[in-house]
PDB file of C-alpha atoms in Angstrom:
ATOM      1  CA  MET A 318      22.057   1.408  -1.229  1.00  0.00           C
ATOM      2  CA  HIS A 319      18.800  -0.119  -0.430  1.00  0.00           C
ATOM      3  CA  ILE A 320      17.981  -3.903  -1.245  1.00  0.00           C
ATOM      4  CA  ALA A 321      14.153  -4.941  -0.777  1.00  0.00           C
ATOM      5  CA  ILE A 322      13.438  -8.757  -0.146  1.00  0.00           C
ATOM      6  CA  SER A 323      10.142  -9.675  -1.355  1.00  0.00           C
ATOM      7  CA  GLY A 324       8.049 -13.211  -1.145  1.00  0.00           C
ATOM      8  CA  ASN A 325       5.138 -14.968   0.571  1.00  0.00           C
ATOM      9  CA  ILE A 326       4.663 -15.548   4.404  1.00  0.00           C
ATOM     10  CA  GLY A 327       7.071 -18.374   5.506  1.00  0.00           C
ATOM     11  CA  SER A 328       9.242 -18.225   2.558  1.00  0.00           C
ATOM     12  CA  GLY A 329      12.372 -17.189   4.489  1.00  0.00           C
ATOM     13  CA  LYS A 330      12.733 -13.244   3.797  1.00  0.00           C
ATOM     14  CA  THR A 331      13.709 -12.480   7.489  1.00  0.00           C
ATOM     15  CA  SER A 332      16.274 -15.448   7.575  1.00  0.00           C
ATOM     16  CA  LEU A 333      17.560 -14.335   4.362  1.00  0.00           C
ATOM     17  CA  ALA A 334      17.755 -10.571   5.386  1.00  0.00           C
ATOM     18  CA  SER A 335      19.499 -11.360   8.667  1.00  0.00           C
ATOM     19  CA  LYS A 336      22.279 -13.627   6.988  1.00  0.00           C
ATOM     20  CA  LEU A 337      23.201 -10.982   4.478  1.00  0.00           C
ATOM     21  CA  SER A 338      23.143  -8.539   7.570  1.00  0.00           C
ATOM     22  CA  ALA A 339      25.552 -10.578   9.600  1.00  0.00           C
ATOM     23  CA  HIS A 340      27.547 -11.321   6.263  1.00  0.00           C
ATOM     24  CA  TYR A 341      27.907  -7.940   5.008  1.00  0.00           C
ATOM     25  CA  GLY A 342      27.187  -5.809   7.939  1.00  0.00           C
ATOM     26  CA  TRP A 343      24.129  -4.184   6.482  1.00  0.00           C
ATOM     27  CA  GLN A 344      21.452  -2.690   8.819  1.00  0.00           C
ATOM     28  CA  ILE A 345      18.181  -4.308   8.577  1.00  0.00           C
ATOM     29  CA  GLU A 346      14.884  -2.432   8.642  1.00  0.00           C
ATOM     30  CA  PHE A 347      11.771  -4.610   8.593  1.00  0.00           C
ATOM     31  CA  GLU A 348       8.161  -4.028   7.672  1.00  0.00           C
ATOM     32  CA  SER A 349       6.042  -2.955  10.732  1.00  0.00           C
ATOM     33  CA  VAL A 350       3.811  -5.685  11.691  1.00  0.00           C
ATOM     34  CA  GLU A 351       1.977  -3.927  14.707  1.00  0.00           C
ATOM     35  CA  GLU A 352      -0.248  -1.999  12.296  1.00  0.00           C
ATOM     36  CA  ASN A 353      -1.305  -5.350  10.734  1.00  0.00           C
ATOM     37  CA  PRO A 354      -4.655  -6.333  12.103  1.00  0.00           C
ATOM     38  CA  TYR A 355      -4.654  -9.680  10.518  1.00  0.00           C
ATOM     39  CA  LEU A 356      -1.347 -10.778  11.417  1.00  0.00           C
ATOM     40  CA  ALA A 357      -1.966 -12.857  14.808  1.00  0.00           C
ATOM     41  CA  ASP A 358      -5.134 -14.041  13.370  1.00  0.00           C
ATOM     42  CA  PHE A 359      -3.530 -15.695  10.425  1.00  0.00           C
ATOM     43  CA  TYR A 360      -0.725 -17.501  12.319  1.00  0.00           C
ATOM     44  CA  THR A 361      -3.850 -19.029  14.305  1.00  0.00           C
ATOM     45  CA  ASP A 362      -6.080 -20.049  11.233  1.00  0.00           C
ATOM     46  CA  MET A 363      -3.840 -19.545   8.267  1.00  0.00           C
ATOM     47  CA  PRO A 364      -6.735 -20.815   5.788  1.00  0.00           C
ATOM     48  CA  LYS A 365      -9.297 -18.568   7.423  1.00  0.00           C
ATOM     49  CA  TRP A 366      -7.206 -15.224   7.510  1.00  0.00           C
ATOM     50  CA  ALA A 367      -4.883 -15.498   4.341  1.00  0.00           C
ATOM     51  CA  PHE A 368      -7.246 -13.676   2.216  1.00  0.00           C
ATOM     52  CA  HIS A 369      -7.780 -10.888   4.515  1.00  0.00           C
ATOM     53  CA  LEU A 370      -3.842 -10.642   5.166  1.00  0.00           C
ATOM     54  CA  GLN A 371      -2.989 -10.499   1.807  1.00  0.00           C
ATOM     55  CA  VAL A 372      -5.873  -7.824   0.556  1.00  0.00           C
ATOM     56  CA  PHE A 373      -4.653  -5.747   3.750  1.00  0.00           C
ATOM     57  CA  SER A 374      -1.127  -5.823   2.474  1.00  0.00           C
ATOM     58  CA  TYR A 375      -1.870  -4.892  -1.019  1.00  0.00           C
ATOM     59  CA  THR A 376      -3.843  -1.919  -0.066  1.00  0.00           C
ATOM     60  CA  VAL A 377      -0.870  -0.955   2.458  1.00  0.00           C
ATOM     61  CA  VAL A 378       1.649  -1.444  -0.511  1.00  0.00           C
ATOM     62  CA  SER A 379      -0.592   0.355  -3.036  1.00  0.00           C
ATOM     63  CA  THR A 380      -1.219   3.470  -0.926  1.00  0.00           C
ATOM     64  CA  ASN A 381       2.500   4.069   0.011  1.00  0.00           C
TER      65      ASN A 381
END
């Protein structure tokens, strides 16, 4: 069985996945963030980098 959790950055996806994993004994598989060239910049200046991060994310999802 696979369960996917989606939502905006900072919406609590990791927290929810961690709680579900602890409760049910499930294994968590997180999205790779090392390949995202905008993530560090986004956390430094969210208004400036939000669009770039979102376009990159949509591009990765649409090509996989």
